[in-house]
XYZ file of C-alpha atoms in Angstrom:
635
model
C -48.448 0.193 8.658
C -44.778 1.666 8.077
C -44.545 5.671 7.635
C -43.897 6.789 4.469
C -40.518 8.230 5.447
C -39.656 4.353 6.037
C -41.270 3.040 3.360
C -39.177 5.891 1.222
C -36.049 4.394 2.417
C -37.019 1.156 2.148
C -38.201 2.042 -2.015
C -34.604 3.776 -2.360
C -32.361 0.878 -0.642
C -34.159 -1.447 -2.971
C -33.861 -0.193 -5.955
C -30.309 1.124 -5.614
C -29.064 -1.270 -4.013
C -28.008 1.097 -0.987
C -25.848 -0.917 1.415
C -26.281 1.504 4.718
C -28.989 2.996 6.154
C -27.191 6.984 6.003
C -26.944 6.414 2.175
C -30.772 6.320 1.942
C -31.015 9.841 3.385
C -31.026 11.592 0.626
C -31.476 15.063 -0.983
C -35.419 15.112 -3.250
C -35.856 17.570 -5.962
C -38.846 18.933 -3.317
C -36.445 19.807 -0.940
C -34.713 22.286 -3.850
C -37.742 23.618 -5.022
C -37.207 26.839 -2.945
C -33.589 26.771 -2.579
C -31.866 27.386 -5.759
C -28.310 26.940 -4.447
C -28.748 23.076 -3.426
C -30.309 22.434 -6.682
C -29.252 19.537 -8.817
C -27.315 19.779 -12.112
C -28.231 18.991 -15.455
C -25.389 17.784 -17.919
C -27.579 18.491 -20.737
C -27.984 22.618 -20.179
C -26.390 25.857 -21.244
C -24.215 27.277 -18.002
C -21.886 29.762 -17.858
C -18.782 28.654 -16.914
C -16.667 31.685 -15.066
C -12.615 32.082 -15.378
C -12.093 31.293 -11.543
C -13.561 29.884 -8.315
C -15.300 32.472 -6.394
C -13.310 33.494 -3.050
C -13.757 35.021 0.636
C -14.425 39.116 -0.327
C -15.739 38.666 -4.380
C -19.378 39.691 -4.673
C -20.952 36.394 -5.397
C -18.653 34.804 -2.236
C -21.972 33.319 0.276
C -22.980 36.207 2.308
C -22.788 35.297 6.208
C -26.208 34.674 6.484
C -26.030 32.439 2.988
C -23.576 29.916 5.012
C -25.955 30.312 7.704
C -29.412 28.873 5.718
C -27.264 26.405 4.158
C -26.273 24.840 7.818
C -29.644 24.980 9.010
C -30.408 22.694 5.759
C -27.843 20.425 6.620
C -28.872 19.883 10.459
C -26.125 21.763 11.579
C -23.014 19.986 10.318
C -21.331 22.620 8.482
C -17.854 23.771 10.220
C -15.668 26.630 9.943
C -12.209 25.105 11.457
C -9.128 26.632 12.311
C -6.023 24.975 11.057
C -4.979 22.294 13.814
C -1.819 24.276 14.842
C -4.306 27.288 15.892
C -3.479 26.964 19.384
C 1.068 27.790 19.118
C -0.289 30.956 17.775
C -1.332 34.322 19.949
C -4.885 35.272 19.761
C -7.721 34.155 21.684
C -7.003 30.392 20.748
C -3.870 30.465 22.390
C -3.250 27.496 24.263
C 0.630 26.584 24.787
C -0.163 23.429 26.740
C -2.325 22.256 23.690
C 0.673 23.501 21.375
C 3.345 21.238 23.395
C 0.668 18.566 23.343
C 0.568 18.733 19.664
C 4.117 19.382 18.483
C 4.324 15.732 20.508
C 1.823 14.153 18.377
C 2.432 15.843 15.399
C 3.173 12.663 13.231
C 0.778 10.758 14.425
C -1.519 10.260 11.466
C -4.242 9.457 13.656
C -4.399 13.120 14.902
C -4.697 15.002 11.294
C -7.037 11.836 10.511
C -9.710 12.621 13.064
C -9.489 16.725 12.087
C -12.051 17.832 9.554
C -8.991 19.721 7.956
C -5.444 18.622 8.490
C -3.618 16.497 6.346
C -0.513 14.074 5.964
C 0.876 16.288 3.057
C 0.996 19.440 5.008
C 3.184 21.416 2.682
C 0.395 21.578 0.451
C -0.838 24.164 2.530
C 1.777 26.344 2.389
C 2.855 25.310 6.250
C 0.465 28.315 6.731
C 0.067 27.144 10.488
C 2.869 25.102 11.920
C 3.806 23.868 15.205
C 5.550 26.677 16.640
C 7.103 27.476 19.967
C 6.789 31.613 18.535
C 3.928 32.394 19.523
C 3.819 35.900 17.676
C 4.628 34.515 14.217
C 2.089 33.987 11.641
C -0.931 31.227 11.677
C -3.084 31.733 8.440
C -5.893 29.050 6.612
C -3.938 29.227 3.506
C -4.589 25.826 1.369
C -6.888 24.559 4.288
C -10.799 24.709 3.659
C -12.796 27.629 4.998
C -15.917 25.668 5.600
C -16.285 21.585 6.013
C -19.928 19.731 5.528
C -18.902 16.876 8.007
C -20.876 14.713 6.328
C -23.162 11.733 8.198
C -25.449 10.758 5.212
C -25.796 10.520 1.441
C -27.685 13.763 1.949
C -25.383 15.776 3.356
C -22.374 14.965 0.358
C -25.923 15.834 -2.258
C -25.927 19.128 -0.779
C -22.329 19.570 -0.663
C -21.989 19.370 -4.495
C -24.766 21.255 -5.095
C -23.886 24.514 -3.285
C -20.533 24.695 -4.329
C -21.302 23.853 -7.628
C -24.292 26.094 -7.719
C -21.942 29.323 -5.799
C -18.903 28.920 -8.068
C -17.195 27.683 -4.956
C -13.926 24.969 -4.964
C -14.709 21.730 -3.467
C -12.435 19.451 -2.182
C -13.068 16.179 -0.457
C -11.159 15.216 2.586
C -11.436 11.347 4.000
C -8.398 10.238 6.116
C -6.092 12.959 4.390
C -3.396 10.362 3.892
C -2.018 11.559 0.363
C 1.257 12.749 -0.915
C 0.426 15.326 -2.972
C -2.224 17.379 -1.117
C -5.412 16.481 -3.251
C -7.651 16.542 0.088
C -6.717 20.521 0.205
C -7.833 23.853 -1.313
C -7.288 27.258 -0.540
C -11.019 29.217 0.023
C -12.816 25.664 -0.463
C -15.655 23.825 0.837
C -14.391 20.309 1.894
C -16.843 17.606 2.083
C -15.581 15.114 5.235
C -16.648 11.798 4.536
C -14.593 10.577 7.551
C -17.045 9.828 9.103
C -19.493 7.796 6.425
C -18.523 4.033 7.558
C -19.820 0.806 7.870
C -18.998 -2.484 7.571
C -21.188 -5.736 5.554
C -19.843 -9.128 4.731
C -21.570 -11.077 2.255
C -20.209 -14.562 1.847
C -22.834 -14.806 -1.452
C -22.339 -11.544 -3.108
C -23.867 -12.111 -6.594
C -23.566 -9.153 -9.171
C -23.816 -10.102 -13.045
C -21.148 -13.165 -13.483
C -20.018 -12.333 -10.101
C -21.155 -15.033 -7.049
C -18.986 -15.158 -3.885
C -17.390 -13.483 -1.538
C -17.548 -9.421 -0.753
C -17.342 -6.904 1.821
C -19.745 -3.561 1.303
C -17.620 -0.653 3.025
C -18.630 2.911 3.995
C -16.925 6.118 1.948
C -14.801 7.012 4.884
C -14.420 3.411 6.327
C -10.261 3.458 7.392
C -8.067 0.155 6.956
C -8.699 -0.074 10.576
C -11.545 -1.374 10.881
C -11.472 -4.136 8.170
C -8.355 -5.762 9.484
C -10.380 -7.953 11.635
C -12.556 -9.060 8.750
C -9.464 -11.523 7.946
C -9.917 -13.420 11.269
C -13.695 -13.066 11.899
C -14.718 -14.663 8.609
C -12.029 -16.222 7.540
C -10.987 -14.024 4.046
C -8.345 -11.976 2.615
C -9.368 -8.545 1.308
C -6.703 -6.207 -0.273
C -6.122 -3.788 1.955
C -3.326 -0.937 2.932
C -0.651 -1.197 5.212
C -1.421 2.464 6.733
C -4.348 1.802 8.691
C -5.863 5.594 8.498
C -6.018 4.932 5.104
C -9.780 5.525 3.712
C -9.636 2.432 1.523
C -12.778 3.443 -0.531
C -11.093 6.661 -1.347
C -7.840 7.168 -3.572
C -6.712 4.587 -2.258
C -8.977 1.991 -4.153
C -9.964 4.508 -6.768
C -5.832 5.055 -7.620
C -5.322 1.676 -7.424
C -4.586 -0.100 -3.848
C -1.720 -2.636 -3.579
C -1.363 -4.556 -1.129
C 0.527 -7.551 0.398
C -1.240 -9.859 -1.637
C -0.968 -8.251 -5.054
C 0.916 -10.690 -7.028
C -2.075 -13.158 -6.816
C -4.975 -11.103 -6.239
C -3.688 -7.597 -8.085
C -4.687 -4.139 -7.336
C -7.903 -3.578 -5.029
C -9.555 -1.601 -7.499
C -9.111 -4.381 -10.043
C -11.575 -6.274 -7.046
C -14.247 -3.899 -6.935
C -17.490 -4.614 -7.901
C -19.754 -1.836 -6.719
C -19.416 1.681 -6.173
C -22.067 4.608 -4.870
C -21.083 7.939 -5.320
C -22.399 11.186 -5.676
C -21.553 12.499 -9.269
C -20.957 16.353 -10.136
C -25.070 17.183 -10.380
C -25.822 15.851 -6.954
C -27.064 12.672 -7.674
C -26.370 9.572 -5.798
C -25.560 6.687 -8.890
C -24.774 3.748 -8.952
C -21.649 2.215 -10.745
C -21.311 -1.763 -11.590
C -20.599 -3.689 -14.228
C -24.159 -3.385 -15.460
C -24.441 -0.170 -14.491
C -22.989 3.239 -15.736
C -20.111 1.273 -17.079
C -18.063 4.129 -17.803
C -18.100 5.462 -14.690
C -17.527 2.073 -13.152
C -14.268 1.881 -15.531
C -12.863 4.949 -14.794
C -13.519 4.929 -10.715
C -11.479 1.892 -10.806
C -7.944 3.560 -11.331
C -8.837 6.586 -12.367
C -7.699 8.666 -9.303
C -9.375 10.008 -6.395
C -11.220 13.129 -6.242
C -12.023 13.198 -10.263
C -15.576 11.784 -10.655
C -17.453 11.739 -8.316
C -17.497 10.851 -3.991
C -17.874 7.662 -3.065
C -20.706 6.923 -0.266
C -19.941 3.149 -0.326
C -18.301 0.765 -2.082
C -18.553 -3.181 -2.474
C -14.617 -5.199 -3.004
C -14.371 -8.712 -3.534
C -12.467 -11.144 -1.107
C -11.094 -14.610 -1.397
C -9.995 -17.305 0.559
C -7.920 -16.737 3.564
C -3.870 -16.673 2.104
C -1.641 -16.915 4.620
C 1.937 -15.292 4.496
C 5.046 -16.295 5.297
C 7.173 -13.774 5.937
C 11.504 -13.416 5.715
C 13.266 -10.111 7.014
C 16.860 -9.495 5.308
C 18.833 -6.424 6.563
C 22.567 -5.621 5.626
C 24.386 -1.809 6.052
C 27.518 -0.549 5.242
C 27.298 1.340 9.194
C 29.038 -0.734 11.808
C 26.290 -2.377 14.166
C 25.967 -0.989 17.870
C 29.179 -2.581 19.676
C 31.169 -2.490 16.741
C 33.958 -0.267 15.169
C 33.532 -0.756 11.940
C 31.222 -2.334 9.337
C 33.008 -5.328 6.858
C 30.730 -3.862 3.967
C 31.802 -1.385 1.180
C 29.934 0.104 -0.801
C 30.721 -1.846 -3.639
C 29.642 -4.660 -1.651
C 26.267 -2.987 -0.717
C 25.242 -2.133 -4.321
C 26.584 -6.111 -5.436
C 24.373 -7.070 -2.738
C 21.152 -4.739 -4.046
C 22.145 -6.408 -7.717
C 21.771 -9.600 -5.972
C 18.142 -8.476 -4.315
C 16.744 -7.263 -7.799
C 17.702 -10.288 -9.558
C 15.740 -12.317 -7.235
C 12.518 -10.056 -7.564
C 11.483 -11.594 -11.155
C 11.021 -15.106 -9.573
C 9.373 -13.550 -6.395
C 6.498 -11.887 -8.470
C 6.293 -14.792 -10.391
C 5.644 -16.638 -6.975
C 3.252 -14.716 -5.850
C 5.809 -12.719 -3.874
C 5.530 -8.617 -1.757
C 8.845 -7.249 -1.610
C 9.325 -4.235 0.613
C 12.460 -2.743 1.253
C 14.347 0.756 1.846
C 17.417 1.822 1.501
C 18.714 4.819 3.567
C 21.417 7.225 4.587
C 22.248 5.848 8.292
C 24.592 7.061 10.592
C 26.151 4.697 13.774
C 29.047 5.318 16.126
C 29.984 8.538 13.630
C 30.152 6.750 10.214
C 27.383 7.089 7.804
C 26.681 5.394 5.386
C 23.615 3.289 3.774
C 21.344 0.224 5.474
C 19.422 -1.939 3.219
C 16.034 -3.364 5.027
C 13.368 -5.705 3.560
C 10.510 -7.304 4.221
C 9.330 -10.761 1.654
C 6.288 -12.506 1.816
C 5.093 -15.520 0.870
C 1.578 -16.222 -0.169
C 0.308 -20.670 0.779
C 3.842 -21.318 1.884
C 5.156 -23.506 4.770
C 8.023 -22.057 6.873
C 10.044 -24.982 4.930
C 9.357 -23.711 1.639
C 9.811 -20.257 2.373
C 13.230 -21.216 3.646
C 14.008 -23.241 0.692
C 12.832 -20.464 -1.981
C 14.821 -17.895 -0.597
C 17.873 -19.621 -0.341
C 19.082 -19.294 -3.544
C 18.981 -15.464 -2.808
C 20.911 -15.776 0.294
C 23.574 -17.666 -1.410
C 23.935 -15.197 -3.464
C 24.518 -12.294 -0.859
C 27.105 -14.376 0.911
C 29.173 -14.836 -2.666
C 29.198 -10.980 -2.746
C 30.261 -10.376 0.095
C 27.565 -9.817 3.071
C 27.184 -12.673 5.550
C 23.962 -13.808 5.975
C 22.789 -17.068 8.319
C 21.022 -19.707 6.411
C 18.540 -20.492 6.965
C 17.673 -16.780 7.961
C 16.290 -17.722 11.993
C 13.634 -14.414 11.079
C 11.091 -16.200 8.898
C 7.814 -16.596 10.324
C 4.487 -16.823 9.595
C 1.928 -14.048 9.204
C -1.693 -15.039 8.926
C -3.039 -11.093 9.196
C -0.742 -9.317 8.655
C -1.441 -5.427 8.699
C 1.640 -4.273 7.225
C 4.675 -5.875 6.053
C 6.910 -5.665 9.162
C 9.785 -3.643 8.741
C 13.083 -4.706 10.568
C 14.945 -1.050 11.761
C 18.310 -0.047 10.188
C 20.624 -0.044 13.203
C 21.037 3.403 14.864
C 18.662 4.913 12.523
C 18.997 8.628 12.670
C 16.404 10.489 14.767
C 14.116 12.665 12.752
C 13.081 15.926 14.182
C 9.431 14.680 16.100
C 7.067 16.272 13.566
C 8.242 13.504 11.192
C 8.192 9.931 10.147
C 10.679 9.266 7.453
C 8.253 5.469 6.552
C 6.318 5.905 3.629
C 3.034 4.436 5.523
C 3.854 7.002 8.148
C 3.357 10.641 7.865
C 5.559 12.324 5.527
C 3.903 16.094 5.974
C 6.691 17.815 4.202
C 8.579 15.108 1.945
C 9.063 15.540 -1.627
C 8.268 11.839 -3.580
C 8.449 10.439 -7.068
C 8.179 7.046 -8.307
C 8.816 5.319 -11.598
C 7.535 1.475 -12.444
C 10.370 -0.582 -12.981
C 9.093 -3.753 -15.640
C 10.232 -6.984 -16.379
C 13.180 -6.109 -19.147
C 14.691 -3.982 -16.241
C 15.585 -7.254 -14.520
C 15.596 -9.763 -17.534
C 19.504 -9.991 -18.056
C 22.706 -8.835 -16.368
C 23.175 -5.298 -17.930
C 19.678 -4.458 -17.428
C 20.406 -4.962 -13.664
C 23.614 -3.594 -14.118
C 22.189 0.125 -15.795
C 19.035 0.075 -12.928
C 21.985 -0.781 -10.302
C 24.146 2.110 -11.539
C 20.790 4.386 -11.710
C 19.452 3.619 -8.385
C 22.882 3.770 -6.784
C 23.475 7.693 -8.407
C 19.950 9.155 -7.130
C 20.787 7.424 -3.391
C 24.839 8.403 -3.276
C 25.109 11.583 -5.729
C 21.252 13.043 -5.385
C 21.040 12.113 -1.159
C 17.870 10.585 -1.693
C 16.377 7.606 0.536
C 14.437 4.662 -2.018
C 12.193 2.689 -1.354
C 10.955 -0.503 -3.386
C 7.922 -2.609 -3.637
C 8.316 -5.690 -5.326
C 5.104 -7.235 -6.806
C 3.157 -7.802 -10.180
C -0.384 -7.085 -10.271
C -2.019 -9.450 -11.688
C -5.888 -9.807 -11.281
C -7.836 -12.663 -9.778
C -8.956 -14.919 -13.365
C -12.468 -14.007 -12.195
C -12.125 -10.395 -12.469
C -10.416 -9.791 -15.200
C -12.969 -6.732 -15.799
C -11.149 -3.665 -17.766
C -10.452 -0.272 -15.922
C -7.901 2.631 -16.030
C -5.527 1.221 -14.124
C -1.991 2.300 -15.783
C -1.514 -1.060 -18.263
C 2.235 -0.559 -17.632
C 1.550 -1.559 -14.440
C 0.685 -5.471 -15.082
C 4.442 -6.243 -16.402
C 5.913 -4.313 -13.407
C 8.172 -6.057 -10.763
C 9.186 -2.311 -8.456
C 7.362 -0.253 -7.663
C 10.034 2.558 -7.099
C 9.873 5.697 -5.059
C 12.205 8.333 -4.507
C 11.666 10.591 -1.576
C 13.842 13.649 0.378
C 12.224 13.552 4.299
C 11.851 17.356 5.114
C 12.562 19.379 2.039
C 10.045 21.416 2.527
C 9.873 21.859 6.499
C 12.231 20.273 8.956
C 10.368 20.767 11.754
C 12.616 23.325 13.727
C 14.249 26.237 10.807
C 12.209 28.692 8.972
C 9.368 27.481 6.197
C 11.489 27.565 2.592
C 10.419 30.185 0.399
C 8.228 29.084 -2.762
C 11.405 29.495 -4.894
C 13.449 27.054 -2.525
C 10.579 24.509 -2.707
C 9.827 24.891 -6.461
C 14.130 24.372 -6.806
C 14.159 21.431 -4.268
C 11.680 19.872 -6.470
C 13.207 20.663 -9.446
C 16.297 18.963 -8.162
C 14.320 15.768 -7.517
C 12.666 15.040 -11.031
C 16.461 15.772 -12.259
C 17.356 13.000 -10.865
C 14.400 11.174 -11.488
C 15.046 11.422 -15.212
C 17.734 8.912 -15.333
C 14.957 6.344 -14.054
C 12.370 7.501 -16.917
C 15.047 7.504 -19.316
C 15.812 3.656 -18.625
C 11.820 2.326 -18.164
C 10.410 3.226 -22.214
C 6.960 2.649 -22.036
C 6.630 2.579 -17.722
C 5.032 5.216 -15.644
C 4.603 6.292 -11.959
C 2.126 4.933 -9.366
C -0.394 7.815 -8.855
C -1.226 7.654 -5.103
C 2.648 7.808 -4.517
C 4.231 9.462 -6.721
C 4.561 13.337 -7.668
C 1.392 14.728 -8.839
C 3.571 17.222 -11.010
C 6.149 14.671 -12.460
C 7.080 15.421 -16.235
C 4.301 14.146 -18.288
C 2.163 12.943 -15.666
C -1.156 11.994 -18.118
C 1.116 9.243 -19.416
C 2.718 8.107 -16.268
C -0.222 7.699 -14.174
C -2.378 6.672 -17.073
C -0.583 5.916 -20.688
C -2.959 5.222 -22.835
C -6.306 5.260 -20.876
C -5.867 9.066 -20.241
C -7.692 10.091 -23.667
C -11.041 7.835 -22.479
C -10.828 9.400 -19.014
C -11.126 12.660 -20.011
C -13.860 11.668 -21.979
C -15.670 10.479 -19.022
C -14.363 13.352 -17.059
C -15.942 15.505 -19.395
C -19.315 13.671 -19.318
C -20.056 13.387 -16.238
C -18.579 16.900 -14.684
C -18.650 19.409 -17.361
C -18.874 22.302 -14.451
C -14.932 21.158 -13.690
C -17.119 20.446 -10.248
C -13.372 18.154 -8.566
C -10.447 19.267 -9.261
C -7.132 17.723 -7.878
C -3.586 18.073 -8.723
C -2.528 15.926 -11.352
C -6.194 14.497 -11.766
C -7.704 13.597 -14.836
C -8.863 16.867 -16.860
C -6.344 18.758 -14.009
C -4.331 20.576 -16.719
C -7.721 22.964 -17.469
C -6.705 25.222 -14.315
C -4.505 26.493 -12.297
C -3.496 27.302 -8.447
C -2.838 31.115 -8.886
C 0.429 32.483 -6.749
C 1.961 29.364 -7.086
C 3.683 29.857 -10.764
C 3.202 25.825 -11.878
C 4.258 24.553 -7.871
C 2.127 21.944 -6.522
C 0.894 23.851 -3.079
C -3.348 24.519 -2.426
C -2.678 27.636 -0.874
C -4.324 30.106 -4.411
C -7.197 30.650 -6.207
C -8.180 27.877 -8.763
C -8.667 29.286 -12.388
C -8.950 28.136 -15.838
């Protein structure tokens, strides 16, 4: 006869459908009997709601030997980390071998990915603790966590939520810590680290309400990683990110996901059919189609870190889709050997005109575009390089050839010689990211930063804008989104980078969510991003004021691209968090239902992240309206 314990588990993975044994450790109402701060929450009562989030030294702040019970609850998983950087510093962490090695691997997203605390978006911390070779300068927690429940089990996140919502205490959930904006940070927070929560299922006969075929059940903290080989093993694409730290069941999925297939499959959260997640009372629910519909709806686009944290979630796949892939790469800098380069940049920006107007027939064929253009500097002339990267979904090597063509014709008319057929194409069955040929002599960054988008970018200001169909329906529509692109890259100094799909759904899941509905008539996604304007590495940490200016400077010149896309809006997981009018960019006109459901199911104000749904109800103090963690959140 089975113990109880296992027939408990076995009850609970039946009825909710649990997916991994960890999720079916869970937190009872017996446990909380005697332990009021783990309790669970009840939408339905009277609570006061206080002005701000207790901190370190107020009198309802844990006491020492508070944090203490609540670790011996949680078996010991609760950690008080020093920011990674700890060891540049003097004190009794002081390691300057460790320091070197880390100033090294500083952009290595692997590294901040496998800390309970550090991030990609490290300005968001206030660069409180920086690789430094000054030992006697200053090394504070700032925006980083105080305490982390690294968690193992569905448990663990229950208990999480409870406490802080129970103690008045910020929580903040950290998974690979791959985000732009710093929503995986919080100044005098408890993070919950689902790093750690993964697991991977294939089910070749997934059935869920209309829903029979193919689906892959991932763990909360399950990284791109470790679901690349899913493609090969079984045969099956599954939307995934280029970046492969990403956390795909985080914001990632729950922003909305593209990927290299996203002109015929669409966004990943338009292919998920299951989520788990524990909810602002504690309670592990379950979201569907059947199930808690709103919650499903709004976890599918509505942003990460605004409902609830996700345990596991279940994505559909499809057929294995080939790519075939064609690099094109042109630059007004003279190539190494040569004096000069035969490209203006007139020529350059007729050549981008020529790029753009290709991009409508692209989507339409199922098409990834992915490109950058940047400042470049060879043999003491700088000047711009244009790289991209197109894929072809079911397409021979012949037929890619022949469908690009027409759009290497065109480059050689303006101007910029290009073989045909380009010798580059090739074909990519798994492709992990879309390969992206280097501009020649590329500038060298200082080593604490990778300028890629995919890559770290730990003190980069970014905005994006959707650029839609009538942007590239006629010859002065390119013309104006030439002439605006071509002023924010020459006159503003910024690099760009484009992604060129339309993301269309699968016919079979054609299920609604809050996924921006500007977004299905888009052909760029657009981004606009200054590498190092908050930290170079090397000089001094800018002052608040020269940050807050800096990014005042960008959405300046980000205006011009609003100002031509009526009715567009930005890509949440990269774009700026505080870009003017952000509830309609990253949302239009699903913001007003969101809130709703925000407002359901967390009426404490339980997750909080910058520029998240119900966001604009507090406020980072110290930081006057500026997008770091490193305050006190307040109503």
């Amino acid at each position: 006869m089975l113990p109880f314990f296992l027939w408990l588990l076995f009850f609970i993975g039946s009825a909710y459908g649990i997916h991994f044994d960890w999720e079916s450790i869970q937190l009872t109402e017996a446990e909380t009997d005697n332990y009021p701060a783990i309790r669970f929450g009840d939408v339905d009562e009277n609570f006061p709601l206080k002005p701000c989030k207790s901190i370190p030294g107020d009198p309802d702040w844990p006491s020492e030997a508070a944090w203490n019970r609540f670790n011996d609850t949680l078996d010991g998983v609760l950690l008080k980390p020093f920011p990674l950087a700890t060891p540049c510093y003097a004190g009794p962490l002081y390691d300057p071998v460790k320091c070197e090695s880390l100033k090294k691997a500083w952009g290595n997203m692997a590294l901040h990915a496998n800390d309970p605390i550090s991030v990609c978006s490290q300005w968001a911390s206030g660069d409180s603790c920086v690789p430094t070779s000054q030992p006697n300068s200053t090394c504070s927690q700032g925006g980083y966590p105080v305490y982390v429940v690294n968690a193992t089990t569905a448990r663990h996140v229950q208990m999480a939520v409870n406490f802080a919502r129970n103690m008045n205490i910020r929580l903040v959930i950290k998974n690979s810590g791959h985000d732009f904006n710093g929503r995986n940070l919080g100044g005098y927070s408890l993070s919950v680290w689902v790093h750690n929560l993964r697991g991977v299922q294939y089910h070749p006969d997934f059935e869920l309400g209309d829903y029979n075929g193919r689906a892959v059940a991932i763990g909360g903290g399950t990284p791109a990683a470790d679901l690349y080989g899913i493609r090969s093993t079984y045969n099956t694409t599954i939307m995934l990110p280029g970046g492969s730290t990403v956390g795909v069941a985080g914001a990632y999925a729950q922003g909305g996901g593209h990927s290299s297939w996203s002109s015929v499959y669409g966004l990943t959260a338009d292919n998920v059919l299951q989520i788990h997640a524990v909810t602002a009372d504690g309670r592990l629910v379950k979201a569907d189609a059947e199930t808690n519909k709103d919650l499903y709806w709004a976890f599918r686009g509505g942003g990460g870190g605004n409902f609830g944290i996700v345990t596991s979630m279940v994505i559909a796949t499809f057929p294995l889709t080939p790519l075939t892939g064609q690099s094109i790469t042109f630059s007004t800098v003279p190539k190494t050997g040569q004096p000069t380069s035969n490209l203006t940049a007139d020529v350059f920006w007729e050549g981008m005109k020529a790029y753009w107007g290709f991009c409508t027939a692209l989507c339409d064929a199922g098409g990834f575009g992915y490109d950058f253009i940047r400042h470049a500097t060879s043999q003491n002339v700088t000047g711009l390089t244009f790289t991209t990267s197109i894929s072809l979904p079911n397409t021979t090597l012949s037929e890619a050839r022949a469908f690009i063509r027409p759009l290497l014709e065109r480059l050689n008319d303006v101007g910029i010689a290009i073989a045909i057929p380009q010798p580059q194409v090739q074909e990519l069955l798994h492709p992990q990211r879309p390969q992206e040929p280097e501009p020649p002599q590329a500038p060298q960054d200082p080593p604490v930063h990778l300028s890629a988008l995919n890559d770290p970018v730990h003190n980069t200001l970014i905005a994006s804008r959707l650029f839609l169909r009538p942007n590239f329906a006629t010859a002065p529509s390119l013309n104006l989104m030439s002439a605006a692109i071509r002023r924010f890259v020459e006159h503003g100094g910024y690099d760009f980078h484009g992604q060129i799909f339309t993301p269309n759904p699968s016919p079979r899941l054609t299920r609604p969510n809050a996924i921006l509905p500007a977004f299905r008539s888009a052909i760029m996604h657009a981004q606009g991003y200054a590498p190092n304007a908050h930290w170079n590495g090397v000089s001094p940490v800018l002052s608040l004021e020269e940050q807050r200016a800096r990014h005042e400077r960008l959405q300046g010149y980000m205006q011009v691209w609003r100002d031509i896309t009526p009715g567009s809006g930005s890509y949440m997981n990269e774009g700026d968090a505080q870009t003017v009018g952000w509830r309609e960019a990253f949302w239009g006109s699903n913001y007003g239902k969101l809130a709703e459901v925000k407002g359901e199911w967390d009426p404490w104000g339980v997750f909080w992240v910058v520029g998240g749904v119900g966001s604009e109800a507090w406020v980072v103090g110290g930081r006057e309206g500026f997008g770091g963690q490193d305050g006190r959140l307040c109503r």
